[in-house]
Tab-separated table of C-alpha atoms in Angstrom:
chain	number	residue	atom	x	y	z
A	15	MET	CA	-76.107	-48.600	-63.647
A	16	VAL	CA	-75.500	-52.354	-63.683
A	17	GLY	CA	-78.734	-54.359	-64.038
A	18	TYR	CA	-82.135	-53.181	-65.241
A	19	ALA	CA	-84.806	-55.438	-63.715
A	20	PHE	CA	-86.856	-54.704	-60.562
A	21	MET	CA	-84.224	-52.673	-58.697
A	22	GLY	CA	-82.868	-51.205	-61.918
A	23	ALA	CA	-86.287	-49.782	-62.756
A	24	ALA	CA	-86.682	-48.359	-59.230
A	25	HIS	CA	-83.241	-46.743	-59.303
A	26	SER	CA	-83.799	-45.359	-62.798
A	27	GLN	CA	-87.022	-43.717	-61.626
A	28	ALA	CA	-85.046	-42.151	-58.780
A	29	TRP	CA	-82.271	-40.732	-60.983
A	30	ARG	CA	-84.866	-39.300	-63.394
A	31	THR	CA	-87.002	-37.753	-60.667
A	32	ALA	CA	-84.531	-36.446	-58.068
A	33	PRO	CA	-83.476	-33.244	-59.897
A	34	ARG	CA	-87.074	-32.402	-60.781
A	35	PHE	CA	-88.324	-32.178	-57.208
A	36	PHE	CA	-85.160	-31.351	-55.245
A	37	ASP	CA	-82.635	-28.538	-55.722
A	38	LEU	CA	-79.424	-30.537	-56.056
A	39	PRO	CA	-75.810	-29.345	-55.943
A	40	LEU	CA	-74.905	-31.800	-58.734
A	41	ALA	CA	-76.963	-32.927	-61.734
A	42	PRO	CA	-77.296	-36.671	-62.348
A	43	VAL	CA	-76.749	-37.623	-65.999
A	44	MET	CA	-77.973	-41.124	-66.842
A	45	ALA	CA	-75.055	-42.028	-69.079
A	46	ALA	CA	-75.213	-45.816	-69.464
A	47	VAL	CA	-76.876	-49.009	-68.261
A	48	ALA	CA	-75.147	-52.403	-68.466
A	49	GLY	CA	-76.623	-55.873	-68.980
A	50	ARG	CA	-75.545	-59.114	-70.636
A	51	ASP	CA	-78.243	-59.386	-73.324
A	52	PRO	CA	-77.648	-56.773	-76.098
A	53	GLY	CA	-81.273	-56.576	-77.183
A	54	ARG	CA	-82.801	-56.441	-73.718
A	55	VAL	CA	-80.332	-53.927	-72.312
A	56	ALA	CA	-80.888	-51.665	-75.331
A	57	GLU	CA	-84.645	-51.849	-74.761
A	58	ALA	CA	-84.107	-51.102	-71.058
A	59	ALA	CA	-81.959	-48.074	-71.858
A	60	GLU	CA	-84.689	-46.677	-74.089
A	61	LYS	CA	-87.504	-47.417	-71.667
A	62	LEU	CA	-85.783	-46.310	-68.443
A	63	GLY	CA	-84.107	-43.187	-69.796
A	64	TRP	CA	-80.426	-44.101	-70.158
A	65	GLN	CA	-78.343	-42.486	-72.897
A	66	SER	CA	-76.495	-45.662	-73.889
A	67	ALA	CA	-76.191	-49.386	-73.202
A	68	GLU	CA	-73.223	-51.655	-72.504
A	69	THR	CA	-73.051	-55.454	-72.429
A	70	ASP	CA	-70.044	-55.563	-70.078
A	71	TRP	CA	-70.012	-53.649	-66.783
A	72	ARG	CA	-66.247	-53.189	-67.169
A	73	ARG	CA	-66.934	-50.651	-69.901
A	74	LEU	CA	-68.651	-48.466	-67.295
A	75	ILE	CA	-65.441	-48.502	-65.255
A	76	GLU	CA	-63.380	-47.530	-68.299
A	77	ARG	CA	-65.584	-44.644	-69.442
A	78	ASP	CA	-64.398	-41.145	-68.541
A	79	ASP	CA	-67.934	-39.723	-68.658
A	80	ILE	CA	-69.094	-41.859	-65.727
A	81	ASP	CA	-68.466	-40.694	-62.146
A	82	LEU	CA	-70.758	-43.056	-60.232
A	83	VAL	CA	-71.664	-46.736	-60.649
A	84	ASP	CA	-75.044	-47.936	-59.341
A	85	ILE	CA	-75.050	-51.721	-58.746
A	86	CYS	CA	-78.495	-53.348	-59.087
A	87	SER	CA	-77.351	-56.849	-60.091
A	88	PRO	CA	-77.514	-60.077	-57.991
A	89	GLY	CA	-75.402	-60.373	-54.863
A	90	ASP	CA	-72.723	-62.611	-56.332
A	91	THR	CA	-71.613	-59.723	-58.586
A	92	HIS	CA	-71.412	-56.940	-56.002
A	93	GLU	CA	-67.869	-57.394	-54.733
A	94	GLU	CA	-66.052	-57.421	-58.061
A	95	ILE	CA	-67.973	-54.486	-59.528
A	96	ALA	CA	-67.857	-52.296	-56.423
A	97	ILE	CA	-64.138	-52.730	-55.768
A	98	ALA	CA	-63.227	-52.161	-59.415
A	99	ALA	CA	-65.331	-48.995	-59.536
A	100	LEU	CA	-63.931	-47.586	-56.290
A	101	GLU	CA	-60.340	-48.300	-57.316
A	102	ALA	CA	-61.049	-46.503	-60.602
A	103	GLY	CA	-62.150	-43.409	-58.675
A	104	LYS	CA	-65.889	-43.793	-59.173
A	105	HIS	CA	-68.469	-43.373	-56.434
A	106	VAL	CA	-70.627	-46.456	-55.793
A	107	LEU	CA	-74.231	-47.109	-54.810
A	108	CYS	CA	-74.700	-50.841	-54.153
A	109	GLU	CA	-77.999	-52.596	-53.499
A	110	LYS	CA	-78.497	-54.626	-50.334
A	111	PRO	CA	-77.469	-56.989	-48.950
A	112	LEU	CA	-73.962	-55.681	-49.550
A	113	ALA	CA	-72.533	-59.092	-50.467
A	114	ASN	CA	-73.104	-62.823	-50.175
A	115	SER	CA	-70.690	-63.318	-47.269
A	116	VAL	CA	-68.958	-61.442	-44.479
A	117	ALA	CA	-65.580	-61.973	-46.162
A	118	GLU	CA	-66.821	-60.296	-49.357
A	119	ALA	CA	-68.388	-57.454	-47.380
A	120	GLU	CA	-65.158	-56.925	-45.443
A	121	ARG	CA	-63.151	-56.595	-48.652
A	122	MET	CA	-65.723	-54.169	-50.055
A	123	THR	CA	-65.640	-52.110	-46.862
A	124	ALA	CA	-61.844	-51.960	-46.930
A	125	ALA	CA	-61.977	-50.736	-50.523
A	126	ALA	CA	-64.612	-48.150	-49.594
A	127	ASP	CA	-62.547	-46.885	-46.654
A	128	ALA	CA	-59.484	-46.522	-48.872
A	129	ALA	CA	-61.519	-44.715	-51.530
A	130	ALA	CA	-63.073	-42.350	-48.979
A	131	SER	CA	-59.605	-41.099	-48.061
A	132	ARG	CA	-59.361	-39.965	-51.703
A	133	GLY	CA	-62.802	-38.314	-51.706
A	134	VAL	CA	-64.547	-41.238	-53.451
A	135	PHE	CA	-67.598	-42.528	-51.575
A	136	ALA	CA	-69.708	-45.687	-51.355
A	137	MET	CA	-73.224	-46.197	-50.019
A	138	CYS	CA	-75.413	-49.297	-49.580
A	139	GLY	CA	-79.014	-49.069	-50.754
A	140	PHE	CA	-81.131	-49.734	-47.682
A	141	SER	CA	-83.903	-47.621	-49.186
A	142	TYR	CA	-86.463	-48.057	-46.392
A	143	ARG	CA	-84.422	-45.614	-44.312
A	144	ARG	CA	-85.743	-42.937	-46.670
A	145	THR	CA	-89.430	-43.691	-46.072
A	146	PRO	CA	-90.627	-40.471	-44.396
A	147	ALA	CA	-92.480	-42.245	-41.568
A	148	LEU	CA	-89.427	-44.321	-40.652
A	149	SER	CA	-87.212	-41.249	-40.858
A	150	LEU	CA	-89.623	-39.553	-38.455
A	151	ALA	CA	-89.405	-42.590	-36.153
A	152	LYS	CA	-85.627	-42.206	-36.150
A	153	ARG	CA	-85.980	-38.514	-35.279
A	154	LEU	CA	-88.294	-39.290	-32.343
A	155	VAL	CA	-85.934	-41.917	-30.924
A	156	ASP	CA	-82.928	-39.605	-31.311
A	157	GLU	CA	-84.817	-36.851	-29.486
A	158	GLY	CA	-85.443	-39.213	-26.561
A	159	ALA	CA	-89.209	-39.320	-27.013
A	160	LEU	CA	-89.314	-43.058	-26.263
A	161	GLY	CA	-86.990	-42.951	-23.259
A	162	ALA	CA	-84.927	-46.073	-22.622
A	163	LEU	CA	-85.627	-48.657	-25.338
A	164	ARG	CA	-86.809	-52.057	-24.116
A	165	HIS	CA	-88.304	-53.975	-27.039
A	166	VAL	CA	-87.795	-54.057	-30.805
A	167	ARG	CA	-90.199	-56.080	-32.962
A	168	ALA	CA	-89.513	-56.339	-36.648
A	169	GLN	CA	-91.282	-58.292	-39.378
A	170	TYR	CA	-91.057	-58.425	-43.120
A	171	LEU	CA	-93.950	-60.475	-44.490
A	172	GLN	CA	-94.604	-61.260	-48.159
A	173	ASP	CA	-96.486	-64.048	-49.938
A	174	TRP	CA	-95.128	-64.181	-53.507
A	175	LEU	CA	-93.573	-67.644	-53.027
A	176	THR	CA	-96.568	-69.435	-51.527
A	177	ASP	CA	-97.346	-71.096	-54.882
A	178	GLU	CA	-95.257	-74.280	-54.768
A	179	ASN	CA	-94.904	-74.092	-58.558
A	180	ALA	CA	-93.497	-70.581	-58.657
A	181	PRO	CA	-90.381	-70.711	-60.890
A	182	LEU	CA	-86.846	-71.248	-59.650
A	183	THR	CA	-85.362	-67.740	-59.970
A	184	TRP	CA	-81.911	-66.436	-59.015
A	185	ARG	CA	-83.352	-65.332	-55.666
A	186	LEU	CA	-83.746	-69.023	-54.773
A	187	ASP	CA	-80.158	-69.905	-55.718
A	188	ARG	CA	-77.736	-69.441	-52.832
A	189	SER	CA	-74.739	-69.089	-55.149
A	190	LYS	CA	-76.308	-65.943	-56.642
A	191	SER	CA	-78.372	-64.479	-53.783
A	192	GLY	CA	-76.407	-65.558	-50.703
A	193	SER	CA	-79.572	-66.420	-48.766
A	194	GLY	CA	-83.346	-66.353	-49.138
A	195	SER	CA	-85.850	-64.355	-47.117
A	196	LEU	CA	-83.123	-63.714	-44.547
A	197	GLY	CA	-80.886	-61.658	-46.850
A	198	ASP	CA	-83.509	-60.482	-49.330
A	199	ILE	CA	-85.966	-58.894	-46.896
A	200	GLY	CA	-84.598	-59.719	-43.440
A	201	ALA	CA	-81.610	-57.479	-44.140
A	202	HIS	CA	-83.993	-54.516	-44.459
A	203	ILE	CA	-85.530	-54.938	-41.004
A	204	ILE	CA	-82.135	-55.597	-39.419
A	205	ASP	CA	-80.783	-52.360	-40.858
A	206	ALA	CA	-83.919	-50.378	-39.977
A	207	ALA	CA	-83.994	-51.672	-36.404
A	208	GLN	CA	-80.318	-50.904	-35.805
A	209	TRP	CA	-80.532	-47.488	-37.492
A	210	ILE	CA	-83.662	-46.294	-35.676
A	211	SER	CA	-82.623	-47.637	-32.279
A	212	GLY	CA	-79.040	-46.392	-32.661
A	213	GLN	CA	-77.841	-49.743	-31.325
A	214	ASN	CA	-76.307	-52.781	-32.989
A	215	ILE	CA	-77.425	-56.385	-32.588
A	216	THR	CA	-74.831	-58.249	-30.517
A	217	GLY	CA	-76.251	-61.790	-30.411
A	218	VAL	CA	-79.015	-63.976	-31.863
A	219	SER	CA	-80.872	-67.267	-31.555
A	220	ALA	CA	-82.405	-68.325	-34.850
A	221	LEU	CA	-84.509	-70.714	-36.915
A	222	LEU	CA	-84.456	-71.009	-40.718
A	223	GLU	CA	-86.878	-73.078	-42.779
A	224	THR	CA	-87.244	-74.021	-46.439
A	225	PHE	CA	-90.847	-75.108	-47.006
A	226	VAL	CA	-90.580	-75.965	-50.721
A	227	LYS	CA	-87.400	-77.857	-51.559
A	228	GLU	CA	-87.777	-77.957	-55.371
A	229	ARG	CA	-89.338	-75.654	-57.948
A	230	PRO	CA	-89.929	-75.659	-61.716
A	231	VAL	CA	-87.055	-74.532	-63.908
A	232	GLY	CA	-88.592	-71.800	-66.084
A	233	GLY	CA	-92.225	-70.826	-66.374
A	234	ASP	CA	-94.272	-67.660	-66.495
A	235	PHE	CA	-92.835	-64.842	-64.406
A	236	VAL	CA	-95.119	-62.287	-62.762
A	237	GLY	CA	-93.493	-59.702	-60.529
A	238	LEU	CA	-90.969	-61.471	-58.314
A	239	GLY	CA	-92.637	-64.876	-58.685
A	240	GLY	CA	-95.037	-66.424	-61.169
A	241	HIS	CA	-96.076	-69.952	-62.066
A	242	GLY	CA	-94.077	-72.816	-63.520
A	243	GLY	CA	-95.050	-76.071	-65.155
A	244	THR	CA	-96.065	-78.985	-62.941
A	245	GLU	CA	-94.677	-81.653	-65.275
A	246	GLY	CA	-91.337	-80.200	-66.385
A	247	PRO	CA	-87.898	-80.364	-64.771
A	248	LYS	CA	-87.350	-79.031	-61.285
A	249	GLY	CA	-84.318	-77.662	-59.496
A	250	ALA	CA	-83.318	-77.505	-55.844
A	251	VAL	CA	-84.124	-74.448	-53.733
A	252	THR	CA	-80.897	-73.716	-51.864
A	253	VAL	CA	-82.016	-70.802	-49.656
A	254	ASP	CA	-84.352	-70.296	-46.712
A	255	ASP	CA	-88.033	-69.525	-47.199
A	256	ALA	CA	-88.465	-68.073	-43.705
A	257	ALA	CA	-86.256	-66.780	-40.903
A	258	VAL	CA	-87.136	-66.138	-37.252
A	259	PHE	CA	-84.711	-64.994	-34.569
A	260	SER	CA	-84.479	-63.323	-31.203
A	261	ALA	CA	-81.775	-60.758	-30.625
A	262	ARG	CA	-80.069	-58.588	-28.050
A	263	PHE	CA	-78.898	-55.091	-28.830
A	264	GLY	CA	-75.853	-53.394	-27.373
A	265	GLY	CA	-76.366	-50.287	-25.264
A	266	GLY	CA	-76.240	-47.097	-27.303
A	267	ALA	CA	-75.213	-43.585	-26.314
A	268	ARG	CA	-78.340	-43.042	-24.202
A	269	THR	CA	-77.691	-46.151	-22.095
A	270	ALA	CA	-73.908	-45.981	-21.752
A	271	GLY	CA	-72.821	-45.617	-18.147
A	272	VAL	CA	-76.361	-45.817	-16.736
A	273	ALA	CA	-76.465	-48.413	-13.966
A	274	GLY	CA	-78.781	-51.323	-14.688
A	275	LEU	CA	-79.650	-50.054	-18.155
A	276	SER	CA	-78.741	-52.130	-21.197
A	277	GLY	CA	-79.867	-52.349	-24.786
A	278	PRO	CA	-83.297	-53.649	-25.833
A	279	ILE	CA	-84.196	-57.195	-26.777
A	280	GLY	CA	-85.662	-57.917	-30.191
A	281	VAL	CA	-87.746	-60.386	-32.182
A	282	PHE	CA	-87.373	-60.624	-35.978
A	283	GLU	CA	-89.313	-62.500	-38.656
A	284	ALA	CA	-88.827	-62.576	-42.424
A	285	THR	CA	-90.864	-64.748	-44.762
A	286	ARG	CA	-92.135	-64.869	-48.320
A	287	PHE	CA	-94.861	-67.370	-47.315
A	288	ALA	CA	-97.260	-65.171	-45.305
A	289	LEU	CA	-100.452	-65.445	-47.375
A	290	GLY	CA	-102.233	-62.118	-47.648
A	291	ARG	CA	-99.190	-60.044	-46.681
A	292	LYS	CA	-97.894	-58.322	-49.794
A	293	ASN	CA	-95.160	-56.075	-48.419
A	294	ALA	CA	-95.724	-55.836	-44.678
A	295	MET	CA	-92.421	-54.387	-43.507
A	296	ARG	CA	-93.268	-53.718	-39.858
A	297	LEU	CA	-91.364	-52.209	-36.970
A	298	GLU	CA	-92.396	-51.511	-33.382
A	299	LEU	CA	-90.258	-50.042	-30.606
A	300	ASN	CA	-91.319	-49.896	-26.953
A	301	GLY	CA	-89.530	-47.563	-24.568
A	302	SER	CA	-89.881	-46.419	-20.965
A	303	LYS	CA	-91.864	-43.321	-22.026
A	304	ALA	CA	-93.534	-44.163	-25.332
A	305	SER	CA	-93.939	-46.618	-28.206
A	306	LEU	CA	-94.032	-46.284	-31.971
A	307	ALA	CA	-95.208	-48.640	-34.691
A	308	PHE	CA	-94.970	-48.721	-38.492
A	309	ASP	CA	-96.272	-50.941	-41.288
A	310	PHE	CA	-95.169	-50.283	-44.870
A	311	GLU	CA	-98.555	-51.393	-46.177
A	312	ASP	CA	-99.732	-48.112	-44.592
A	313	MET	CA	-96.489	-46.331	-45.365
A	314	ASN	CA	-97.603	-42.723	-44.884
A	315	SER	CA	-98.558	-43.351	-41.256
A	316	LEU	CA	-96.609	-43.669	-38.012
A	317	TRP	CA	-98.381	-44.783	-34.832
A	318	PHE	CA	-97.240	-43.220	-31.556
A	319	TYR	CA	-98.214	-43.957	-27.940
A	320	ASP	CA	-97.195	-41.551	-25.158
A	321	ALA	CA	-97.513	-42.893	-21.603
A	322	ALA	CA	-97.708	-39.299	-20.348
A	323	ASP	CA	-101.241	-39.163	-21.762
A	324	GLU	CA	-102.573	-41.707	-19.256
A	325	PRO	CA	-105.295	-42.426	-18.230
A	326	ASN	CA	-106.618	-41.496	-21.667
A	327	ALA	CA	-103.609	-42.684	-23.635
A	328	GLY	CA	-103.839	-44.656	-26.827
A	329	PHE	CA	-101.908	-45.082	-30.044
A	330	ARG	CA	-102.434	-42.041	-32.260
A	331	LYS	CA	-101.895	-41.978	-35.991
A	332	ILE	CA	-99.425	-39.444	-37.341
A	333	GLN	CA	-100.029	-38.815	-41.028
A	334	VAL	CA	-96.491	-38.215	-42.239
A	335	THR	CA	-97.208	-35.736	-45.028
A	336	GLU	CA	-96.540	-32.394	-43.314
A	337	PRO	CA	-93.852	-30.055	-44.717
A	338	GLU	CA	-91.934	-30.422	-41.428
A	339	HIS	CA	-91.680	-34.180	-41.824
A	340	PRO	CA	-88.605	-35.732	-43.492
A	341	TYR	CA	-88.569	-35.311	-47.300
A	342	THR	CA	-92.310	-34.679	-47.697
A	343	GLY	CA	-92.107	-30.909	-48.150
A	344	HIS	CA	-90.540	-31.442	-51.578
A	345	TRP	CA	-93.562	-33.297	-52.934
A	346	TRP	CA	-97.318	-32.792	-52.751
A	347	PRO	CA	-99.759	-30.879	-50.530
A	348	VAL	CA	-100.497	-32.200	-47.023
A	349	GLY	CA	-102.411	-35.479	-47.078
A	350	HIS	CA	-101.274	-36.453	-50.574
A	351	GLY	CA	-99.252	-39.555	-49.750
A	352	LEU	CA	-96.055	-40.896	-51.243
A	353	GLY	CA	-95.298	-44.377	-52.604
A	354	TYR	CA	-92.659	-47.081	-52.701
A	355	GLU	CA	-90.581	-45.385	-55.394
A	356	HIS	CA	-90.115	-42.152	-53.448
A	357	ALA	CA	-87.646	-43.731	-51.005
A	358	PHE	CA	-85.299	-44.421	-53.918
A	359	THR	CA	-85.532	-40.781	-55.003
A	360	HIS	CA	-84.678	-39.679	-51.453
A	361	GLN	CA	-81.768	-42.132	-51.502
A	362	ALA	CA	-80.408	-40.569	-54.689
A	363	VAL	CA	-80.837	-37.073	-53.244
A	364	ASP	CA	-78.978	-37.911	-50.036
A	365	LEU	CA	-76.166	-39.573	-51.973
A	366	ILE	CA	-75.751	-36.634	-54.363
A	367	GLU	CA	-75.727	-34.132	-51.504
A	368	ALA	CA	-73.142	-36.146	-49.555
A	369	ILE	CA	-70.850	-36.442	-52.581
A	370	ALA	CA	-71.118	-32.710	-53.273
A	371	ALA	CA	-70.276	-31.935	-49.638
A	372	GLY	CA	-67.360	-34.372	-49.574
A	373	LYS	CA	-69.003	-36.343	-46.747
A	374	GLN	CA	-69.527	-40.058	-46.214
A	375	PRO	CA	-73.114	-40.973	-47.198
A	376	ALA	CA	-75.156	-43.289	-45.005
A	377	PRO	CA	-75.573	-46.171	-44.782
A	378	SER	CA	-71.894	-46.771	-45.459
A	379	PHE	CA	-70.394	-50.082	-46.503
A	380	ALA	CA	-69.294	-50.421	-42.857
A	381	ASP	CA	-72.955	-50.136	-41.775
A	382	ALA	CA	-73.887	-52.774	-44.342
A	383	LEU	CA	-71.040	-55.003	-43.115
A	384	GLN	CA	-72.619	-54.962	-39.639
A	385	VAL	CA	-75.892	-56.192	-41.186
A	386	GLN	CA	-73.953	-58.893	-43.030
A	387	ARG	CA	-72.444	-60.054	-39.743
A	388	VAL	CA	-75.908	-60.356	-38.226
A	389	LEU	CA	-77.041	-62.428	-41.235
A	390	GLU	CA	-74.055	-64.721	-40.747
A	391	ALA	CA	-74.755	-65.122	-37.028
A	392	VAL	CA	-78.392	-65.980	-37.756
A	393	GLU	CA	-77.355	-68.716	-40.196
A	394	ALA	CA	-74.750	-70.061	-37.777
A	395	SER	CA	-77.282	-70.212	-34.926
A	396	ALA	CA	-79.921	-71.912	-37.067
A	397	ALA	CA	-77.369	-74.520	-38.183
A	398	ASP	CA	-76.403	-75.191	-34.545
A	399	GLU	CA	-79.772	-75.998	-32.946
A	400	SER	CA	-80.601	-72.319	-32.432
A	401	ARG	CA	-77.774	-71.835	-29.947
A	402	TRP	CA	-77.096	-68.286	-28.810
A	403	THR	CA	-74.542	-66.857	-31.234
A	404	LYS	CA	-72.603	-63.634	-30.821
A	405	VAL	CA	-72.380	-61.218	-33.740
A	406	GLU	CA	-68.776	-60.861	-34.737
A	407	GLY	CA	-67.392	-57.364	-34.147
A	408	ALA	CA	-70.683	-55.958	-32.814
């Protein structure tokens, strides 16, 4: 694994836990973690359960005892590491967003396609796909329970940057992160909306805003944010604080060839300035027969409305903890909910099973490239007075 901070800890938990709750065809061995600081990476290896530590990710590529490289470092490092690993015959799991630009993502996808022809696979870590309630939502849409889709509403609301003196971290530096709330959390709702609906976004009209233009360099870090000094030096924030855009989806398999029926329209919002919202990743889909709604702050629940129940219809809460629901039968008794970290375990399980079966895991780098193209279209629209902008290759 490359990187050992927030995502590194989540991925480490997943690699440790997956073989203890799931019967896997291959056994993950946590061979090495890489980071630049010798002391800190050694401490991380000990704490997170890795057998050894490296201070150069290239050593992971060179080692014969490593079959898979898990990339949890900032976005500006993804392309070089992923391509080198794939060309060396190592499977790759890469955190989202896939890259900092469409051009980088295209090169990574080309490398992944070439590697797949040799039985070496790459997957992008859109972990929310593995939340049981969202996986159930996907199942319901695929089964046609919603009918023809008409609306998609997606929000990702956090508040960890509302303090104007929160420190200037790498997530606020465009050269390292690629974008702000748009790529950091907006990418998640773009992927989830496209995956659940089965349809890609084809065009957007967008607004981006940076509310705080400068922040303290250094300070006390707490979680993703923290508090910096009010008197010390400040640096420029070079990413967006909030993103809002409308979108049109292309018709999927259930709408193809049906006269007068096209894909749904969508509204998306991503911000790290929504006071009181800690991790409100929300999705609602309205169809001709039914609707469903999800909020990650109540992650074990899916809300479903069936128009066939009229005149006594209403949204009903599905507690997604039954053995028949996605993933949940491997964990606790009914009603004993799961948490944030479980999606990463499910991600590791699905990746291991795909590799063992010689099949392309999902989401592929090509899926992540589509998300990257939407991110680019959103930025282009926002920079051009919110003009309608087509998504390249959608």
